Amino acid sequence: MQWQAVADYQDLSEVGATLIYNAIVANDCKRFNLGLATGNTMISLYSLLAEKLNHNRIPLDKLHTYNLDEYVDGGCAVPEDHLLSYRRYMRENLFCRFDAGLGFGEDNIHFPNPADPERFDRELAEAGGLDFQLLGIGFNGHIAFNEPEDASKVSVEAFADRPSRVIELTALTLETNARLTAGGDHGIVPHHAVTMGMKPILAAREILLLACFSEQQKPLQIMRNGSPTPQLPASYLLGHANATVIYTADKINLE
Ligand code: GLP
């Protein structure tokens, strides 16, 4: 696993967008399965990525996107008109920005379904697994919505094997997401979500984790000094053959 510091959010977005753009282009005419994250971190990256793909007229009919997660309320994915809908986030920040002529349509978009999350894993595996996975990191070290678990209750191997599933969000995630994405309104944040599991994430051929908030320094520093543990889901990247963490040096200082 590699660590890379960049100056600030603008550099992070440019470097991240270029890495993903190059991976899509290098894949030439084959299907490309791209795992996508939501969150504040990715907003500028998505805008730059769409610009590059549009500017260079890159065909997108073979691009398939697999989103990490979605909020769940009453057993169903929240509708797109929900303030926190990740489907809407993706549409607004990335999918709607692709030029219509490039061939990216509804059939290219995949989200885990809370009614049958394991089907998502089966279909992704049948489609060849993820070529590239983009990740953010929660302030408690979660990736997607794989929340930390007590290491005395689950083995390192069993946690790595977690499939896509519906989970209950932790208090810290509810508080953070209310503050950063719901204007402080705790009532809006659903208590459950469907998440891509650790297993399909870790099976990705390339993983890129981006961090730009000062609150992410603590989980990243623990990860840097440690080894894979269910208490810090992002730490599983340490054992991945082709994973990179890029962080902004103006907000995060790692020793
Ligand atoms: C949510 C998502 C994560 C994301 C995290 C960080 O919890 N489920 O996948 O990594 O937010 O988001 P942000 O980029 O806003 O820090």
mmCIF file of C-alpha atoms and ligand atoms in Angstrom:
data_model
loop_
_atom_site.group_PDB
_atom_site.id
_atom_site.type_symbol
_atom_site.label_atom_id
_atom_site.label_comp_id
_atom_site.label_asym_id
_atom_site.label_seq_id
_atom_site.Cartn_x
_atom_site.Cartn_y
_atom_site.Cartn_z
ATOM 1 C CA MET A 1 0.000 0.000 0.000
ATOM 2 C CA GLN A 2 1.219 3.492 -0.777
ATOM 3 C CA TRP A 3 0.759 6.851 0.945
ATOM 4 C CA GLN A 4 0.877 10.132 -0.965
ATOM 5 C CA ALA A 5 0.524 13.674 0.380
ATOM 6 C CA VAL A 6 -0.762 16.477 -1.877
ATOM 7 C CA ALA A 7 -0.981 20.166 -1.017
ATOM 8 C CA ASP A 8 -4.709 20.774 -0.778
ATOM 9 C CA TYR A 9 -8.234 19.863 -1.893
ATOM 10 C CA GLN A 10 -7.730 21.193 -5.413
ATOM 11 C CA ASP A 11 -4.630 19.042 -5.935
ATOM 12 C CA LEU A 12 -6.385 16.021 -4.410
ATOM 13 C CA SER A 13 -9.292 16.412 -6.822
ATOM 14 C CA GLU A 14 -7.030 16.853 -9.848
ATOM 15 C CA VAL A 15 -4.774 13.896 -8.966
ATOM 16 C CA GLY A 16 -7.764 11.641 -8.174
ATOM 17 C CA ALA A 17 -9.657 12.580 -11.349
ATOM 18 C CA THR A 18 -6.536 11.987 -13.473
ATOM 19 C CA LEU A 19 -5.916 8.539 -11.942
ATOM 20 C CA ILE A 20 -9.495 7.441 -12.619
ATOM 21 C CA TYR A 21 -9.541 8.993 -16.097
ATOM 22 C CA ASN A 22 -6.289 7.190 -17.007
ATOM 23 C CA ALA A 23 -7.615 3.880 -15.667
ATOM 24 C CA ILE A 24 -10.784 4.187 -17.767
ATOM 25 C CA VAL A 25 -8.847 5.141 -20.902
ATOM 26 C CA ALA A 26 -6.172 2.436 -20.408
ATOM 27 C CA ASN A 27 -8.929 -0.151 -20.299
ATOM 28 C CA ASP A 28 -9.539 0.648 -23.953
ATOM 29 C CA CYS A 29 -12.741 -0.912 -25.268
ATOM 30 C CA LYS A 30 -13.375 -3.475 -22.534
ATOM 31 C CA ARG A 31 -15.979 -3.278 -19.778
ATOM 32 C CA PHE A 32 -14.685 -1.221 -16.842
ATOM 33 C CA ASN A 33 -16.250 -1.709 -13.407
ATOM 34 C CA LEU A 34 -15.706 1.417 -11.330
ATOM 35 C CA GLY A 35 -16.639 1.517 -7.642
ATOM 36 C CA LEU A 36 -17.774 4.977 -6.567
ATOM 37 C CA ALA A 37 -18.040 6.786 -3.245
ATOM 38 C CA THR A 38 -20.202 9.715 -2.225
ATOM 39 C CA GLY A 39 -19.354 12.471 0.270
ATOM 40 C CA ASN A 40 -17.957 15.984 0.248
ATOM 41 C CA THR A 41 -14.468 14.739 -0.623
ATOM 42 C CA MET A 42 -15.459 13.619 -4.138
ATOM 43 C CA ILE A 43 -17.464 16.601 -5.363
ATOM 44 C CA SER A 44 -14.693 18.455 -7.188
ATOM 45 C CA LEU A 45 -13.080 15.221 -8.397
ATOM 46 C CA TYR A 46 -16.331 14.180 -10.108
ATOM 47 C CA SER A 47 -16.673 17.527 -11.824
ATOM 48 C CA LEU A 48 -13.087 17.311 -13.152
ATOM 49 C CA LEU A 49 -13.515 13.676 -14.196
ATOM 50 C CA ALA A 50 -16.646 14.441 -16.218
ATOM 51 C CA GLU A 51 -14.868 17.390 -17.870
ATOM 52 C CA LYS A 52 -11.918 15.224 -18.929
ATOM 53 C CA LEU A 53 -14.125 12.426 -20.273
ATOM 54 C CA ASN A 54 -16.335 14.879 -22.170
ATOM 55 C CA HIS A 55 -13.449 16.960 -23.503
ATOM 56 C CA ASN A 56 -11.651 13.899 -24.911
ATOM 57 C CA ARG A 57 -14.884 12.260 -26.164
ATOM 58 C CA ILE A 58 -14.185 9.001 -24.292
ATOM 59 C CA PRO A 59 -16.909 6.408 -25.022
ATOM 60 C CA LEU A 60 -18.645 5.439 -21.784
ATOM 61 C CA ASP A 61 -20.907 2.620 -22.927
ATOM 62 C CA LYS A 62 -18.528 0.044 -21.367
ATOM 63 C CA LEU A 63 -18.205 1.971 -18.093
ATOM 64 C CA HIS A 64 -20.246 0.423 -15.279
ATOM 65 C CA THR A 65 -20.417 2.218 -11.940
ATOM 66 C CA TYR A 66 -21.044 0.407 -8.648
ATOM 67 C CA ASN A 67 -21.899 2.696 -5.780
ATOM 68 C CA LEU A 68 -20.769 1.849 -2.286
ATOM 69 C CA ASP A 69 -23.894 2.572 -0.336
ATOM 70 C CA GLU A 70 -27.283 4.202 0.149
ATOM 71 C CA TYR A 71 -29.374 5.198 3.149
ATOM 72 C CA VAL A 72 -32.249 2.884 4.062
ATOM 73 C CA ASP A 73 -35.506 3.877 5.688
ATOM 74 C CA GLY A 74 -38.295 1.422 6.532
ATOM 75 C CA GLY A 75 -36.368 -1.351 4.749
ATOM 76 C CA CYS A 76 -36.172 0.555 1.422
ATOM 77 C CA ALA A 77 -33.514 2.729 -0.167
ATOM 78 C CA VAL A 78 -34.404 6.369 0.444
ATOM 79 C CA PRO A 79 -36.062 7.988 -2.611
ATOM 80 C CA GLU A 80 -34.082 10.363 -4.802
ATOM 81 C CA ASP A 81 -35.935 13.358 -3.402
ATOM 82 C CA HIS A 82 -34.569 12.576 0.096
ATOM 83 C CA LEU A 83 -32.063 15.284 1.056
ATOM 84 C CA LEU A 84 -29.347 12.682 1.645
ATOM 85 C CA SER A 85 -30.066 10.360 -1.314
ATOM 86 C CA TYR A 86 -26.773 9.042 -2.676
ATOM 87 C CA ARG A 87 -28.449 8.247 -6.001
ATOM 88 C CA ARG A 88 -29.312 11.914 -6.402
ATOM 89 C CA TYR A 89 -25.827 12.941 -5.273
ATOM 90 C CA MET A 90 -24.351 10.733 -8.025
ATOM 91 C CA ARG A 91 -26.745 12.000 -10.661
ATOM 92 C CA GLU A 92 -26.079 15.648 -9.828
ATOM 93 C CA ASN A 93 -22.341 15.414 -9.274
ATOM 94 C CA LEU A 94 -21.340 12.942 -11.973
ATOM 95 C CA PHE A 95 -23.849 11.066 -14.122
ATOM 96 C CA CYS A 96 -25.754 14.129 -15.389
ATOM 97 C CA ARG A 97 -22.485 15.794 -16.316
ATOM 98 C CA PHE A 98 -21.534 13.156 -18.887
ATOM 99 C CA ASP A 99 -22.272 14.262 -22.454
ATOM 100 C CA ALA A 100 -25.339 12.349 -23.634
ATOM 101 C CA GLY A 101 -23.528 11.129 -26.765
ATOM 102 C CA LEU A 102 -20.887 9.197 -24.802
ATOM 103 C CA GLY A 103 -23.232 6.266 -24.183
ATOM 104 C CA PHE A 104 -23.576 6.227 -20.399
ATOM 105 C CA GLY A 105 -27.152 5.355 -19.425
ATOM 106 C CA GLU A 106 -29.312 3.927 -16.647
ATOM 107 C CA ASP A 107 -28.099 0.371 -17.380
ATOM 108 C CA ASN A 108 -24.542 1.437 -16.522
ATOM 109 C CA ILE A 109 -25.486 2.466 -12.961
ATOM 110 C CA HIS A 110 -25.528 -0.080 -10.112
ATOM 111 C CA PHE A 111 -26.423 0.396 -6.458
ATOM 112 C CA PRO A 112 -26.804 -2.260 -3.746
ATOM 113 C CA ASN A 113 -30.467 -3.036 -3.109
ATOM 114 C CA PRO A 114 -31.469 -3.390 0.567
ATOM 115 C CA ALA A 115 -34.051 -6.014 -0.406
ATOM 116 C CA ASP A 116 -31.330 -8.340 -1.753
ATOM 117 C CA PRO A 117 -27.812 -6.992 -1.112
ATOM 118 C CA GLU A 118 -26.098 -10.315 -1.861
ATOM 119 C CA ARG A 119 -27.453 -10.168 -5.395
ATOM 120 C CA PHE A 120 -25.305 -7.056 -5.879
ATOM 121 C CA ASP A 121 -22.240 -9.121 -4.900
ATOM 122 C CA ARG A 122 -23.206 -11.993 -7.185
ATOM 123 C CA GLU A 123 -23.836 -9.729 -10.169
ATOM 124 C CA LEU A 124 -20.636 -7.775 -9.567
ATOM 125 C CA ALA A 125 -18.609 -11.008 -9.340
ATOM 126 C CA GLU A 126 -20.256 -12.313 -12.536
ATOM 127 C CA ALA A 127 -19.339 -9.033 -14.243
ATOM 128 C CA GLY A 128 -15.670 -9.641 -13.317
ATOM 129 C CA GLY A 129 -15.409 -7.697 -10.026
ATOM 130 C CA LEU A 130 -14.237 -4.127 -9.586
ATOM 131 C CA ASP A 131 -11.407 -2.826 -11.739
ATOM 132 C CA PHE A 132 -11.030 0.295 -9.608
ATOM 133 C CA GLN A 133 -12.571 1.363 -6.293
ATOM 134 C CA LEU A 134 -12.665 4.963 -5.088
ATOM 135 C CA LEU A 135 -13.070 5.351 -1.313
ATOM 136 C CA GLY A 136 -13.487 8.064 1.267
ATOM 137 C CA ILE A 137 -12.979 7.406 4.968
ATOM 138 C CA GLY A 138 -15.401 8.048 7.811
ATOM 139 C CA PHE A 139 -14.138 9.854 10.898
ATOM 140 C CA ASN A 140 -14.291 6.485 12.712
ATOM 141 C CA GLY A 141 -12.314 4.776 9.935
ATOM 142 C CA HIS A 142 -15.298 3.227 8.125
ATOM 143 C CA ILE A 143 -15.144 2.569 4.390
ATOM 144 C CA ALA A 144 -18.465 2.656 2.536
ATOM 145 C CA PHE A 145 -20.751 2.032 5.521
ATOM 146 C CA ASN A 146 -18.711 -0.860 6.896
ATOM 147 C CA GLU A 147 -18.680 0.437 10.453
ATOM 148 C CA PRO A 148 -15.969 -0.576 12.954
ATOM 149 C CA GLU A 149 -16.638 -3.781 14.878
ATOM 150 C CA ASP A 150 -15.269 -5.025 18.185
ATOM 151 C CA ALA A 151 -12.103 -7.023 17.413
ATOM 152 C CA SER A 152 -12.877 -9.397 20.312
ATOM 153 C CA LYS A 153 -16.142 -10.384 18.616
ATOM 154 C CA VAL A 154 -15.076 -10.905 15.005
ATOM 155 C CA SER A 155 -11.823 -12.276 13.603
ATOM 156 C CA VAL A 156 -9.693 -10.248 11.185
ATOM 157 C CA GLU A 157 -10.496 -12.802 8.436
ATOM 158 C CA ALA A 158 -14.256 -12.900 9.104
ATOM 159 C CA PHE A 159 -14.520 -9.108 8.909
ATOM 160 C CA ALA A 160 -12.650 -9.072 5.573
ATOM 161 C CA ASP A 161 -15.277 -11.511 4.299
ATOM 162 C CA ARG A 162 -18.304 -9.344 5.136
ATOM 163 C CA PRO A 163 -20.670 -9.256 2.132
ATOM 164 C CA SER A 164 -22.852 -6.375 1.033
ATOM 165 C CA ARG A 165 -25.625 -5.977 3.615
ATOM 166 C CA VAL A 166 -27.927 -3.643 5.505
ATOM 167 C CA ILE A 167 -26.259 -2.201 8.607
ATOM 168 C CA GLU A 168 -27.119 0.067 11.518
ATOM 169 C CA LEU A 169 -25.104 3.284 11.532
ATOM 170 C CA THR A 170 -23.005 4.150 14.576
ATOM 171 C CA ALA A 171 -23.686 7.227 16.720
ATOM 172 C CA LEU A 172 -20.523 8.954 15.416
ATOM 173 C CA THR A 173 -21.557 8.442 11.771
ATOM 174 C CA LEU A 174 -25.078 9.719 12.463
ATOM 175 C CA GLU A 175 -23.681 12.797 14.214
ATOM 176 C CA THR A 176 -21.032 13.475 11.536
ATOM 177 C CA ASN A 177 -23.391 13.042 8.609
ATOM 178 C CA ALA A 178 -26.073 15.199 10.271
ATOM 179 C CA ARG A 179 -23.484 17.960 10.747
ATOM 180 C CA LEU A 180 -21.756 17.754 7.362
ATOM 181 C CA THR A 181 -24.547 16.757 4.996
ATOM 182 C CA ALA A 182 -27.886 17.522 6.682
ATOM 183 C CA GLY A 183 -27.265 21.044 7.962
ATOM 184 C CA GLY A 184 -27.222 19.789 11.570
ATOM 185 C CA ASP A 185 -30.697 18.237 11.338
ATOM 186 C CA HIS A 186 -30.314 14.868 13.108
ATOM 187 C CA GLY A 187 -33.904 13.920 12.291
ATOM 188 C CA ILE A 188 -33.118 13.668 8.581
ATOM 189 C CA VAL A 189 -30.352 11.058 8.823
ATOM 190 C CA PRO A 190 -31.706 7.491 8.474
ATOM 191 C CA HIS A 191 -30.315 5.047 11.053
ATOM 192 C CA HIS A 192 -29.703 2.297 8.512
ATOM 193 C CA ALA A 193 -27.920 1.946 5.201
ATOM 194 C CA VAL A 194 -27.127 -0.703 2.637
ATOM 195 C CA THR A 195 -23.394 -0.996 2.076
ATOM 196 C CA MET A 196 -21.064 -2.766 -0.262
ATOM 197 C CA GLY A 197 -19.254 -5.334 1.879
ATOM 198 C CA MET A 198 -15.574 -5.528 2.735
ATOM 199 C CA LYS A 199 -15.217 -8.577 0.491
ATOM 200 C CA PRO A 200 -16.124 -6.999 -2.881
ATOM 201 C CA ILE A 201 -14.243 -3.807 -1.953
ATOM 202 C CA LEU A 202 -11.048 -5.667 -1.079
ATOM 203 C CA ALA A 203 -11.356 -7.775 -4.238
ATOM 204 C CA ALA A 204 -11.012 -4.608 -6.373
ATOM 205 C CA ARG A 205 -7.901 -4.698 -8.545
ATOM 206 C CA GLU A 206 -6.995 -1.122 -7.619
ATOM 207 C CA ILE A 207 -8.139 0.987 -4.658
ATOM 208 C CA LEU A 208 -7.768 4.736 -4.136
ATOM 209 C CA LEU A 209 -8.719 6.257 -0.771
ATOM 210 C CA LEU A 210 -8.898 10.059 -0.545
ATOM 211 C CA ALA A 211 -8.900 12.134 2.653
ATOM 212 C CA CYS A 212 -9.117 15.906 3.131
ATOM 213 C CA PHE A 213 -10.686 16.559 6.568
ATOM 214 C CA SER A 214 -8.631 17.169 9.727
ATOM 215 C CA GLU A 215 -10.900 14.683 11.574
ATOM 216 C CA GLN A 216 -9.525 11.948 9.289
ATOM 217 C CA GLN A 217 -5.970 12.402 10.611
ATOM 218 C CA LYS A 218 -6.642 10.252 13.676
ATOM 219 C CA PRO A 219 -7.964 7.121 11.909
ATOM 220 C CA LEU A 220 -5.286 7.444 9.213
ATOM 221 C CA GLN A 221 -2.483 7.786 11.778
ATOM 222 C CA ILE A 222 -3.715 4.715 13.698
ATOM 223 C CA MET A 223 -3.923 2.841 10.403
ATOM 224 C CA ARG A 224 -0.421 3.893 9.381
ATOM 225 C CA ASN A 225 1.077 2.571 12.608
ATOM 226 C CA GLY A 226 -1.047 -0.549 12.795
ATOM 227 C CA SER A 227 -2.282 -3.650 10.986
ATOM 228 C CA PRO A 228 -5.700 -4.690 9.640
ATOM 229 C CA THR A 229 -8.328 -4.691 12.392
ATOM 230 C CA PRO A 230 -12.167 -4.718 12.360
ATOM 231 C CA GLN A 231 -11.964 -1.713 14.687
ATOM 232 C CA LEU A 232 -10.666 0.370 11.771
ATOM 233 C CA PRO A 233 -12.118 -0.915 8.470
ATOM 234 C CA ALA A 234 -9.857 1.309 6.321
ATOM 235 C CA SER A 235 -6.842 -0.527 7.809
ATOM 236 C CA TYR A 236 -7.641 -3.496 5.542
ATOM 237 C CA LEU A 237 -6.136 -1.530 2.666
ATOM 238 C CA LEU A 238 -2.742 -2.154 4.305
ATOM 239 C CA GLY A 239 -2.922 -5.733 3.063
ATOM 240 C CA HIS A 240 -4.050 -4.855 -0.477
ATOM 241 C CA ALA A 241 -1.520 -5.235 -3.305
ATOM 242 C CA ASN A 242 -2.559 -2.096 -5.220
ATOM 243 C CA ALA A 243 -4.030 0.458 -2.832
ATOM 244 C CA THR A 244 -3.070 4.119 -2.417
ATOM 245 C CA VAL A 245 -4.098 6.661 0.207
ATOM 246 C CA ILE A 246 -3.829 10.274 -0.926
ATOM 247 C CA TYR A 247 -4.329 12.991 1.704
ATOM 248 C CA THR A 248 -4.140 16.768 1.809
ATOM 249 C CA ALA A 249 -1.136 18.073 3.771
ATOM 250 C CA ASP A 250 -2.907 21.370 4.607
ATOM 251 C CA LYS A 251 -5.398 19.454 6.807
ATOM 252 C CA ILE A 252 -3.744 16.128 7.630
ATOM 253 C CA ASN A 253 -0.289 15.619 9.086
ATOM 254 C CA LEU A 254 0.860 11.989 9.250
ATOM 255 C CA GLU A 255 4.035 10.817 10.995
HETATM 256 C C1 GLP B 1 -20.163 8.523 4.309
HETATM 257 C C2 GLP B 1 -19.988 7.434 3.241
HETATM 258 C C3 GLP B 1 -18.546 7.032 3.103
HETATM 259 C C4 GLP B 1 -17.682 8.260 2.931
HETATM 260 C C5 GLP B 1 -17.825 9.118 4.152
HETATM 261 C C6 GLP B 1 -16.929 10.334 4.123
HETATM 262 O O1 GLP B 1 -20.137 8.014 5.598
HETATM 263 N N1 GLP B 1 -20.747 6.257 3.514
HETATM 264 O O2 GLP B 1 -18.408 6.168 1.997
HETATM 265 O O3 GLP B 1 -16.376 7.853 2.775
HETATM 266 O O4 GLP B 1 -19.178 9.524 4.215
HETATM 267 O O5 GLP B 1 -17.557 11.355 3.420
HETATM 268 P P1 GLP B 1 -16.898 12.762 3.246
HETATM 269 O O6 GLP B 1 -16.253 12.724 1.902
HETATM 270 O O7 GLP B 1 -18.033 13.723 3.290
HETATM 271 O O8 GLP B 1 -15.900 12.925 4.326
#
